[in-house]
């Protein structure tokens, strides 16, 4: 049975840069919610070309994992990951967000984040500078891997 040909797609515009389109495909027990334009285009392309959507998703996930597998990251402590996760939560993870990750963290810290008020825990000015420099020195793919690692550790839902 072809998943695409027996599917129906409904579309709802929910807001810019958050969930721009929500589509639901129904075929027996299969339901897929599409939350961004990239996935929506994938679903639309698969439908138009008679492709099996599960193969499309599998290929993309496999390629993503291959792209990230040999990318090394410097060590980030649990507290550093929590701070980055706090910056990610509620933010659209866009190319701009990835490119400006150190600025997102700097702004977050400047807004008086509670951890940075406690030097007894080691959150000194030197820690802050080193933390921001560590992020600043990451290339684009390292930043993507860092975001992916933090998301997969369920630090940000």
Short mmCIF file of N, CA and C in Angstrom, two decimals:
data_model
loop_
_atom_site.label_atom_id
_atom_site.label_comp_id
_atom_site.label_asym_id
_atom_site.label_seq_id
_atom_site.Cartn_x
_atom_site.Cartn_y
_atom_site.Cartn_z
N UNK A 1 0.85 -1.18 0.00
CA UNK A 1 0.00 0.00 0.00
C UNK A 1 0.89 1.24 0.00
N UNK A 2 0.63 2.18 -0.86
CA UNK A 2 1.40 3.41 -0.94
C UNK A 2 0.87 4.41 0.09
N UNK A 3 1.72 4.78 1.01
CA UNK A 3 1.32 5.70 2.09
C UNK A 3 0.87 7.03 1.53
N UNK A 4 1.59 7.54 0.54
CA UNK A 4 1.31 8.88 0.03
C UNK A 4 -0.03 8.93 -0.69
N UNK A 5 -0.31 7.98 -1.57
CA UNK A 5 -1.53 8.06 -2.36
C UNK A 5 -2.79 7.89 -1.51
N UNK A 6 -2.68 7.21 -0.37
CA UNK A 6 -3.84 7.00 0.48
C UNK A 6 -3.89 8.00 1.64
N UNK A 7 -3.15 9.07 1.54
CA UNK A 7 -3.05 10.03 2.63
C UNK A 7 -3.84 11.29 2.31
N UNK A 8 -4.23 11.94 3.35
CA UNK A 8 -4.86 13.25 3.17
C UNK A 8 -4.04 14.24 3.98
N UNK A 9 -3.87 15.42 3.44
CA UNK A 9 -3.07 16.43 4.12
C UNK A 9 -3.97 17.63 4.41
N UNK A 10 -3.94 18.07 5.63
CA UNK A 10 -4.63 19.30 5.98
C UNK A 10 -3.58 20.29 6.43
N UNK A 11 -3.83 21.54 6.21
CA UNK A 11 -2.83 22.56 6.50
C UNK A 11 -3.44 23.65 7.38
N UNK A 12 -2.64 24.11 8.33
CA UNK A 12 -3.07 25.17 9.23
C UNK A 12 -1.88 26.08 9.48
N UNK A 13 -2.02 27.36 9.25
CA UNK A 13 -0.93 28.30 9.51
C UNK A 13 -0.99 28.68 10.98
N UNK A 14 0.14 28.43 11.70
CA UNK A 14 0.12 28.63 13.15
C UNK A 14 1.05 29.75 13.64
N UNK A 15 1.84 30.33 12.78
CA UNK A 15 2.69 31.41 13.24
C UNK A 15 4.05 31.39 12.59
N UNK A 16 4.59 32.57 12.31
CA UNK A 16 5.87 32.69 11.63
C UNK A 16 7.01 32.20 12.51
N UNK A 17 7.89 31.38 11.93
CA UNK A 17 9.10 30.86 12.58
C UNK A 17 8.85 29.97 13.79
N UNK A 18 7.64 29.58 14.02
CA UNK A 18 7.38 28.67 15.13
C UNK A 18 6.93 27.34 14.54
N UNK A 19 5.69 27.30 14.15
CA UNK A 19 5.17 26.13 13.44
C UNK A 19 4.39 26.70 12.27
N UNK A 20 5.10 27.01 11.20
CA UNK A 20 4.47 27.74 10.12
C UNK A 20 3.36 26.94 9.45
N UNK A 21 3.48 25.63 9.44
CA UNK A 21 2.41 24.81 8.89
C UNK A 21 2.29 23.56 9.74
N UNK A 22 1.09 23.15 9.95
CA UNK A 22 0.87 21.89 10.62
C UNK A 22 0.05 21.04 9.67
N UNK A 23 0.60 19.93 9.24
CA UNK A 23 -0.10 19.03 8.35
C UNK A 23 -0.28 17.70 9.07
N UNK A 24 -1.39 17.07 8.82
CA UNK A 24 -1.63 15.76 9.40
C UNK A 24 -1.91 14.81 8.25
N UNK A 25 -1.12 13.76 8.18
CA UNK A 25 -1.35 12.73 7.16
C UNK A 25 -1.99 11.55 7.86
N UNK A 26 -3.06 11.05 7.31
CA UNK A 26 -3.73 9.92 7.93
C UNK A 26 -3.79 8.76 6.95
N UNK A 27 -3.37 7.60 7.40
CA UNK A 27 -3.45 6.38 6.61
C UNK A 27 -3.46 5.23 7.60
N UNK A 28 -4.63 4.78 7.98
CA UNK A 28 -4.68 3.75 9.00
C UNK A 28 -4.17 4.31 10.31
N UNK A 29 -3.06 3.78 10.78
CA UNK A 29 -2.50 4.19 12.06
C UNK A 29 -1.43 5.25 11.94
N UNK A 30 -1.08 5.64 10.72
CA UNK A 30 0.02 6.59 10.53
C UNK A 30 -0.50 8.02 10.61
N UNK A 31 0.09 8.79 11.49
CA UNK A 31 -0.23 10.21 11.60
C UNK A 31 1.08 10.96 11.77
N UNK A 32 1.29 11.99 10.99
CA UNK A 32 2.51 12.78 11.05
C UNK A 32 2.13 14.24 11.19
N UNK A 33 2.65 14.89 12.21
CA UNK A 33 2.45 16.33 12.35
C UNK A 33 3.69 17.02 11.81
N UNK A 34 3.51 17.93 10.91
CA UNK A 34 4.61 18.65 10.28
C UNK A 34 4.66 20.03 10.90
N UNK A 35 5.83 20.39 11.44
CA UNK A 35 5.90 21.62 12.20
C UNK A 35 6.74 22.72 11.56
N UNK A 36 7.36 22.47 10.40
CA UNK A 36 8.09 23.56 9.76
C UNK A 36 8.06 23.42 8.25
N UNK A 37 8.45 24.47 7.57
CA UNK A 37 8.37 24.49 6.11
C UNK A 37 9.23 23.42 5.45
N UNK A 38 10.39 23.11 6.02
CA UNK A 38 11.27 22.10 5.43
C UNK A 38 10.61 20.73 5.39
N UNK A 39 9.99 20.34 6.50
CA UNK A 39 9.32 19.05 6.55
C UNK A 39 8.07 19.07 5.69
N UNK A 40 7.37 20.18 5.69
CA UNK A 40 6.19 20.30 4.85
C UNK A 40 6.56 20.12 3.37
N UNK A 41 7.68 20.72 2.95
CA UNK A 41 8.13 20.55 1.55
C UNK A 41 8.50 19.11 1.28
N UNK A 42 9.11 18.43 2.24
CA UNK A 42 9.45 17.02 2.08
C UNK A 42 8.20 16.18 1.88
N UNK A 43 7.19 16.41 2.70
CA UNK A 43 5.92 15.69 2.58
C UNK A 43 5.28 15.98 1.23
N UNK A 44 5.26 17.24 0.85
CA UNK A 44 4.65 17.64 -0.42
C UNK A 44 5.40 17.02 -1.60
N UNK A 45 6.73 17.05 -1.56
CA UNK A 45 7.54 16.45 -2.62
C UNK A 45 7.31 14.95 -2.72
N UNK A 46 7.28 14.29 -1.58
CA UNK A 46 7.04 12.84 -1.58
C UNK A 46 5.68 12.52 -2.19
N UNK A 47 4.68 13.28 -1.81
CA UNK A 47 3.33 13.07 -2.36
C UNK A 47 3.30 13.25 -3.86
N UNK A 48 3.89 14.35 -4.34
CA UNK A 48 3.87 14.65 -5.77
C UNK A 48 4.61 13.62 -6.59
N UNK A 49 5.70 13.06 -6.03
CA UNK A 49 6.54 12.13 -6.79
C UNK A 49 6.29 10.67 -6.44
N UNK A 50 5.26 10.39 -5.64
CA UNK A 50 4.92 9.01 -5.31
C UNK A 50 5.97 8.30 -4.48
N UNK A 51 6.74 9.05 -3.72
CA UNK A 51 7.78 8.44 -2.87
C UNK A 51 7.16 7.97 -1.56
N UNK A 52 7.79 6.97 -0.97
CA UNK A 52 7.39 6.50 0.35
C UNK A 52 8.00 7.46 1.38
N UNK A 53 7.17 8.11 2.14
CA UNK A 53 7.62 9.13 3.08
C UNK A 53 8.59 8.57 4.12
N UNK A 54 8.37 7.34 4.57
CA UNK A 54 9.25 6.76 5.59
C UNK A 54 10.67 6.63 5.05
N UNK A 55 10.84 6.30 3.77
CA UNK A 55 12.18 6.23 3.19
C UNK A 55 12.83 7.61 3.13
N UNK A 56 12.03 8.62 2.82
CA UNK A 56 12.56 9.99 2.79
C UNK A 56 13.09 10.38 4.17
N UNK A 57 12.30 10.14 5.21
CA UNK A 57 12.73 10.47 6.56
C UNK A 57 13.96 9.65 6.97
N UNK A 58 13.95 8.37 6.65
CA UNK A 58 15.10 7.52 6.98
C UNK A 58 16.37 8.02 6.32
N UNK A 59 16.29 8.39 5.04
CA UNK A 59 17.45 8.90 4.32
C UNK A 59 17.98 10.18 4.95
N UNK A 60 17.08 11.07 5.30
CA UNK A 60 17.49 12.36 5.89
C UNK A 60 18.15 12.14 7.25
N UNK A 61 17.56 11.30 8.07
CA UNK A 61 18.14 11.03 9.39
C UNK A 61 19.50 10.37 9.25
N UNK A 62 19.61 9.43 8.33
CA UNK A 62 20.89 8.75 8.10
C UNK A 62 21.96 9.74 7.64
N UNK A 63 21.61 10.61 6.70
CA UNK A 63 22.57 11.61 6.21
C UNK A 63 22.95 12.59 7.31
N UNK A 64 22.00 13.01 8.12
CA UNK A 64 22.28 13.91 9.23
C UNK A 64 23.25 13.26 10.21
N UNK A 65 22.99 12.00 10.57
CA UNK A 65 23.88 11.30 11.49
C UNK A 65 25.27 11.12 10.90
N UNK A 66 25.35 10.82 9.61
CA UNK A 66 26.66 10.70 8.96
C UNK A 66 27.41 12.03 8.97
N UNK A 67 26.68 13.11 8.74
CA UNK A 67 27.31 14.44 8.72
C UNK A 67 27.88 14.80 10.09
N UNK A 68 27.24 14.37 11.16
CA UNK A 68 27.66 14.76 12.51
C UNK A 68 28.62 13.78 13.17
N UNK A 69 28.74 12.57 12.64
CA UNK A 69 29.45 11.52 13.38
C UNK A 69 30.91 11.84 13.67
N UNK A 70 31.62 12.48 12.79
CA UNK A 70 33.05 12.74 13.01
C UNK A 70 33.35 14.16 13.49
N UNK A 71 32.33 14.89 13.81
CA UNK A 71 32.51 16.25 14.29
C UNK A 71 32.80 16.22 15.79
N UNK A 72 33.95 16.78 16.15
CA UNK A 72 34.38 16.81 17.55
C UNK A 72 33.90 18.10 18.20
N UNK A 73 33.52 17.97 19.45
CA UNK A 73 33.13 19.13 20.26
C UNK A 73 34.05 19.24 21.46
N UNK A 74 34.35 20.46 21.88
CA UNK A 74 35.06 20.59 23.16
C UNK A 74 34.12 20.14 24.28
N UNK A 75 34.68 19.91 25.43
CA UNK A 75 33.87 19.50 26.58
C UNK A 75 32.99 20.66 27.03
N UNK A 76 31.71 20.39 27.21
CA UNK A 76 30.79 21.35 27.80
C UNK A 76 30.25 20.71 29.08
N UNK A 77 30.38 21.43 30.18
CA UNK A 77 29.88 20.91 31.47
C UNK A 77 28.35 20.87 31.44
N UNK A 78 27.81 20.17 32.40
CA UNK A 78 26.35 20.09 32.53
C UNK A 78 25.77 21.49 32.65
N UNK A 79 26.37 22.33 33.49
CA UNK A 79 25.85 23.69 33.69
C UNK A 79 25.91 24.51 32.41
N UNK A 80 26.98 24.35 31.64
CA UNK A 80 27.07 25.06 30.36
C UNK A 80 25.97 24.60 29.40
N UNK A 81 25.73 23.29 29.37
CA UNK A 81 24.67 22.77 28.51
C UNK A 81 23.30 23.26 28.95
N UNK A 82 23.09 23.36 30.25
CA UNK A 82 21.82 23.87 30.76
C UNK A 82 21.60 25.31 30.32
N UNK A 83 22.64 26.10 30.36
CA UNK A 83 22.54 27.51 29.95
C UNK A 83 22.21 27.60 28.46
N UNK A 84 22.89 26.81 27.64
CA UNK A 84 22.60 26.81 26.20
C UNK A 84 21.17 26.31 25.96
N UNK A 85 20.77 25.27 26.69
CA UNK A 85 19.41 24.74 26.55
C UNK A 85 18.37 25.81 26.90
N UNK A 86 18.65 26.57 27.95
CA UNK A 86 17.73 27.65 28.31
C UNK A 86 17.60 28.68 27.19
N UNK A 87 18.70 28.92 26.48
CA UNK A 87 18.65 29.84 25.33
C UNK A 87 17.84 29.25 24.18
N UNK A 88 17.91 27.94 24.03
CA UNK A 88 17.22 27.26 22.93
C UNK A 88 15.72 27.17 23.16
N UNK A 89 15.32 26.95 24.40
CA UNK A 89 13.90 26.74 24.70
C UNK A 89 13.09 27.98 24.32
N UNK A 90 12.10 27.74 23.51
CA UNK A 90 11.25 28.84 23.06
C UNK A 90 11.79 29.58 21.86
N UNK A 91 12.99 29.21 21.40
CA UNK A 91 13.59 29.86 20.24
C UNK A 91 13.42 28.99 19.01
N UNK A 92 13.25 29.63 17.88
CA UNK A 92 13.27 28.89 16.62
C UNK A 92 14.73 28.61 16.30
N UNK A 93 15.06 27.35 16.07
CA UNK A 93 16.44 26.98 15.76
C UNK A 93 16.62 27.19 14.26
N UNK A 94 17.08 28.38 13.92
CA UNK A 94 17.27 28.77 12.53
C UNK A 94 18.77 28.93 12.26
N UNK A 95 19.10 29.20 11.02
CA UNK A 95 20.49 29.45 10.65
C UNK A 95 21.03 30.65 11.43
N UNK A 96 20.23 31.66 11.60
CA UNK A 96 20.65 32.83 12.37
C UNK A 96 20.96 32.47 13.81
N UNK A 97 20.09 31.64 14.42
CA UNK A 97 20.31 31.21 15.80
C UNK A 97 21.65 30.46 15.91
N UNK A 98 21.90 29.54 14.97
CA UNK A 98 23.15 28.77 14.98
C UNK A 98 24.35 29.70 14.83
N UNK A 99 24.28 30.61 13.85
CA UNK A 99 25.38 31.54 13.60
C UNK A 99 25.65 32.47 14.78
N UNK A 100 24.63 32.82 15.51
CA UNK A 100 24.75 33.80 16.60
C UNK A 100 24.62 33.17 17.98
N UNK A 101 24.93 31.89 18.10
CA UNK A 101 24.74 31.18 19.36
C UNK A 101 25.47 31.84 20.53
N UNK A 102 26.71 32.28 20.29
CA UNK A 102 27.44 32.92 21.40
C UNK A 102 26.78 34.23 21.82
N UNK A 103 26.16 34.94 20.87
CA UNK A 103 25.44 36.18 21.21
C UNK A 103 24.16 35.87 21.99
N UNK A 104 23.49 34.78 21.62
CA UNK A 104 22.29 34.35 22.37
C UNK A 104 22.66 34.07 23.82
N UNK A 105 23.78 33.36 24.02
CA UNK A 105 24.23 33.03 25.37
C UNK A 105 24.69 34.29 26.11
N UNK A 106 25.42 35.16 25.42
CA UNK A 106 25.87 36.41 26.03
C UNK A 106 24.68 37.24 26.49
N UNK A 107 23.66 37.37 25.63
CA UNK A 107 22.46 38.13 26.01
C UNK A 107 21.76 37.48 27.20
N UNK A 108 21.70 36.17 27.17
CA UNK A 108 21.06 35.43 28.26
C UNK A 108 21.76 35.70 29.59
N UNK A 109 23.09 35.66 29.56
CA UNK A 109 23.87 35.93 30.77
C UNK A 109 23.69 37.38 31.20
N UNK A 110 23.70 38.30 30.23
CA UNK A 110 23.57 39.73 30.54
C UNK A 110 22.22 40.06 31.17
N UNK A 111 21.22 39.22 30.87
CA UNK A 111 19.89 39.45 31.45
C UNK A 111 19.80 39.04 32.91
N UNK A 112 20.96 38.67 33.49
CA UNK A 112 20.99 38.38 34.92
C UNK A 112 20.63 36.95 35.25
N UNK A 113 21.04 36.03 34.42
CA UNK A 113 20.75 34.63 34.68
C UNK A 113 21.25 34.25 36.06
N UNK A 114 20.41 33.57 36.82
CA UNK A 114 20.66 33.32 38.25
C UNK A 114 21.98 32.62 38.54
N UNK A 115 22.41 31.69 37.67
CA UNK A 115 23.66 30.98 37.95
C UNK A 115 24.85 31.93 37.97
N UNK A 116 24.80 32.97 37.21
CA UNK A 116 25.95 33.86 37.11
C UNK A 116 25.99 34.89 38.22
N UNK A 117 25.12 34.74 39.19
CA UNK A 117 25.17 35.60 40.36
C UNK A 117 25.87 34.90 41.52
N UNK A 118 26.27 33.64 41.33
CA UNK A 118 26.83 32.84 42.42
C UNK A 118 28.27 32.43 42.11
N UNK A 119 29.23 33.25 42.54
CA UNK A 119 30.64 32.95 42.28
C UNK A 119 31.14 31.80 43.14
N UNK A 120 30.43 31.46 44.20
CA UNK A 120 30.82 30.31 45.03
C UNK A 120 30.71 29.01 44.24
N UNK A 121 29.82 28.95 43.27
CA UNK A 121 29.67 27.76 42.44
C UNK A 121 30.64 27.76 41.27
N UNK A 122 31.48 28.78 41.18
CA UNK A 122 32.47 28.82 40.12
C UNK A 122 32.09 29.65 38.92
N UNK A 123 30.99 30.36 39.00
CA UNK A 123 30.55 31.17 37.88
C UNK A 123 31.15 32.57 37.97
N UNK A 124 32.45 32.60 37.71
CA UNK A 124 33.20 33.85 37.79
C UNK A 124 33.22 34.53 36.42
N UNK A 125 33.77 35.71 36.40
CA UNK A 125 33.91 36.44 35.14
C UNK A 125 34.80 35.64 34.17
N UNK A 126 35.82 34.99 34.70
CA UNK A 126 36.70 34.16 33.85
C UNK A 126 35.92 32.99 33.23
N UNK A 127 35.05 32.35 34.04
CA UNK A 127 34.22 31.26 33.53
C UNK A 127 33.35 31.77 32.38
N UNK A 128 32.73 32.92 32.58
CA UNK A 128 31.85 33.49 31.56
C UNK A 128 32.60 33.73 30.25
N UNK A 129 33.78 34.34 30.36
CA UNK A 129 34.57 34.64 29.16
C UNK A 129 35.00 33.37 28.44
N UNK A 130 35.46 32.38 29.20
CA UNK A 130 35.88 31.11 28.60
C UNK A 130 34.71 30.37 27.95
N UNK A 131 33.57 30.41 28.58
CA UNK A 131 32.36 29.76 28.07
C UNK A 131 31.95 30.39 26.74
N UNK A 132 31.90 31.71 26.70
CA UNK A 132 31.51 32.42 25.46
C UNK A 132 32.57 32.17 24.38
N UNK A 133 33.84 32.20 24.73
CA UNK A 133 34.92 31.96 23.75
C UNK A 133 34.83 30.54 23.19
N UNK A 134 34.47 29.58 24.03
CA UNK A 134 34.34 28.20 23.58
C UNK A 134 33.25 28.09 22.50
N UNK A 135 32.14 28.76 22.72
CA UNK A 135 31.06 28.74 21.73
C UNK A 135 31.48 29.52 20.48
N UNK A 136 32.10 30.67 20.68
CA UNK A 136 32.52 31.52 19.56
C UNK A 136 33.45 30.77 18.61
N UNK A 137 34.31 29.93 19.15
CA UNK A 137 35.30 29.21 18.34
C UNK A 137 34.74 27.98 17.62
N UNK A 138 33.48 27.65 17.85
CA UNK A 138 32.87 26.52 17.14
C UNK A 138 32.53 26.90 15.71
N UNK A 139 32.76 25.97 14.78
CA UNK A 139 32.30 26.23 13.41
C UNK A 139 30.81 25.89 13.31
N UNK A 140 30.24 26.13 12.15
CA UNK A 140 28.80 25.97 11.97
C UNK A 140 28.33 24.55 12.28
N UNK A 141 29.03 23.53 11.76
CA UNK A 141 28.61 22.15 11.99
C UNK A 141 28.80 21.73 13.44
N UNK A 142 29.80 22.27 14.11
CA UNK A 142 29.97 21.99 15.53
C UNK A 142 28.81 22.57 16.32
N UNK A 143 28.36 23.74 15.93
CA UNK A 143 27.22 24.37 16.60
C UNK A 143 25.96 23.54 16.40
N UNK A 144 25.77 23.04 15.18
CA UNK A 144 24.61 22.18 14.92
C UNK A 144 24.69 20.93 15.78
N UNK A 145 25.86 20.32 15.85
CA UNK A 145 26.01 19.11 16.68
C UNK A 145 25.74 19.44 18.14
N UNK A 146 26.24 20.56 18.63
CA UNK A 146 26.01 20.95 20.02
C UNK A 146 24.51 21.10 20.30
N UNK A 147 23.80 21.78 19.42
CA UNK A 147 22.35 21.94 19.57
C UNK A 147 21.67 20.57 19.56
N UNK A 148 22.09 19.71 18.63
CA UNK A 148 21.52 18.37 18.53
C UNK A 148 21.78 17.56 19.81
N UNK A 149 23.00 17.61 20.32
CA UNK A 149 23.35 16.89 21.55
C UNK A 149 22.48 17.37 22.70
N UNK A 150 22.34 18.66 22.83
CA UNK A 150 21.53 19.23 23.93
C UNK A 150 20.07 18.83 23.77
N UNK A 151 19.55 18.87 22.54
CA UNK A 151 18.17 18.45 22.32
C UNK A 151 17.99 16.97 22.62
N UNK A 152 18.96 16.15 22.22
CA UNK A 152 18.83 14.71 22.44
C UNK A 152 18.99 14.32 23.90
N UNK A 153 19.63 15.16 24.68
CA UNK A 153 19.75 14.93 26.12
C UNK A 153 18.50 15.43 26.84
N UNK A 154 17.51 15.82 26.07
CA UNK A 154 16.22 16.32 26.57
C UNK A 154 16.36 17.44 27.59
N UNK A 155 17.36 18.27 27.38
CA UNK A 155 17.53 19.44 28.24
C UNK A 155 16.57 20.55 27.81
N UNK A 156 16.11 20.46 26.61
CA UNK A 156 15.17 21.45 26.08
C UNK A 156 14.13 20.70 25.28
N UNK A 157 12.90 20.87 25.62
CA UNK A 157 11.83 20.17 24.92
C UNK A 157 11.20 21.09 23.91
#
